[in-house]
Coordinates of C-alpha atoms in Angstrom, one line a residue:
M1 CA 0.0 0.0 0.0
D2 CA 1.4 3.4 -1.0
Y3 CA 0.8 5.6 2.0
R4 CA 2.1 8.7 0.2
K5 CA -0.8 8.5 -2.3
I6 CA -3.3 8.0 0.5
T7 CA -1.9 10.9 2.4
L8 CA -1.9 13.2 -0.6
A9 CA -5.5 12.2 -1.5
F10 CA -6.6 12.9 2.1
L11 CA -4.7 16.3 2.1
L12 CA -6.3 17.3 -1.2
C13 CA -9.8 16.3 0.0
S14 CA -9.3 18.2 3.2
L15 CA -8.2 21.4 1.4
F16 CA -11.2 21.2 -1.0
F17 CA -13.7 20.8 1.8
F18 CA -12.0 23.5 3.9
A19 CA -12.1 25.9 1.0
E20 CA -15.8 25.1 0.4
A21 CA -16.6 25.7 4.1
Q22 CA -14.8 29.0 4.0
A23 CA -16.5 30.0 0.7
Q24 CA -19.9 29.5 2.2
E25 CA -19.2 32.1 4.9
I26 CA -18.5 34.9 2.4
P27 CA -21.4 36.5 0.5
D28 CA -21.0 36.3 -3.3
R29 CA -20.9 40.1 -3.7
E30 CA -17.7 40.1 -1.5
R31 CA -16.4 36.7 -2.4
F32 CA -15.8 37.4 -6.1
V33 CA -13.7 40.3 -7.2
K34 CA -13.1 41.9 -10.6
L35 CA -9.5 42.3 -11.6
D36 CA -7.8 44.2 -14.5
G37 CA -5.2 42.7 -16.8
S38 CA -2.5 43.5 -14.2
G39 CA -4.3 41.6 -11.5
Q40 CA -5.4 44.8 -9.6
E41 CA -8.8 44.8 -7.9
L42 CA -11.5 46.9 -9.6
P43 CA -14.7 48.3 -8.1
A44 CA -17.7 46.0 -8.1
D45 CA -19.5 48.3 -10.6
A46 CA -16.6 48.3 -13.1
E47 CA -17.9 47.7 -16.6
Q48 CA -14.8 46.0 -18.0
W49 CA -12.5 43.5 -16.3
S50 CA -10.1 40.8 -17.4
M51 CA -10.3 38.3 -14.5
V52 CA -12.4 37.3 -11.6
M53 CA -10.8 36.2 -8.3
D54 CA -12.5 34.0 -5.7
R55 CA -11.3 35.5 -2.3
S56 CA -12.1 32.3 -0.4
T57 CA -10.0 30.0 -2.5
G58 CA -7.6 32.4 -4.2
L59 CA -8.4 31.0 -7.6
I60 CA -8.4 33.4 -10.5
W61 CA -10.3 32.9 -13.8
E62 CA -9.7 34.7 -17.1
V63 CA -12.8 36.4 -18.6
K64 CA -13.1 35.3 -22.2
T65 CA -13.8 37.9 -25.0
T66 CA -15.2 38.0 -28.5
D67 CA -12.6 40.3 -29.9
G68 CA -10.3 37.9 -31.7
S69 CA -7.5 38.3 -29.2
I70 CA -5.7 35.6 -27.3
H71 CA -8.5 35.9 -24.8
D72 CA -11.3 35.1 -27.4
K73 CA -13.7 32.4 -26.4
D74 CA -13.3 30.8 -29.9
K75 CA -9.5 30.4 -29.7
V76 CA -8.8 26.7 -29.4
Y77 CA -5.4 25.1 -28.5
D78 CA -4.3 21.5 -28.3
W79 CA -2.1 20.5 -25.3
R80 CA 1.2 21.5 -26.9
G81 CA -0.3 24.7 -28.3
A82 CA -1.7 25.7 -25.0
R83 CA 1.7 25.3 -23.3
E84 CA 3.9 26.7 -26.1
D85 CA 1.7 29.4 -27.6
F86 CA -1.1 30.4 -25.2
I87 CA 0.9 30.3 -21.9
A88 CA 4.0 31.8 -23.6
E89 CA 2.0 34.8 -24.9
L90 CA 0.3 35.3 -21.6
N91 CA 3.7 35.3 -19.8
A92 CA 5.1 37.7 -22.4
M93 CA 2.3 40.2 -21.8
R94 CA 2.6 39.6 -18.0
F95 CA -1.2 38.9 -17.9
G96 CA -2.5 39.2 -14.4
G97 CA 0.9 40.7 -13.3
F98 CA 2.7 37.3 -13.7
G99 CA 5.3 36.1 -16.2
D100 CA 6.3 32.7 -15.0

């Protein structure tokens, strides 16, 4: 029996349920935050934003567009293209304030 896998699975489940429990304590209007392309918080009434952050989990989602840019909802990448093209371009533009 591989106890490392069991321990890792238990840890991941615990983190998931802990995050869900915390998320339930924050009202949606405060839990989700609009961010600009640099990762800076925007007011709740902002009409344009690039990302949404979940304060309870720290996860950030890109907002898809219909403008033909790298963020367009119709842009499709295979596994290699996602890594070599999409991620490389996001890093080059320092999207979200990151350039890993």
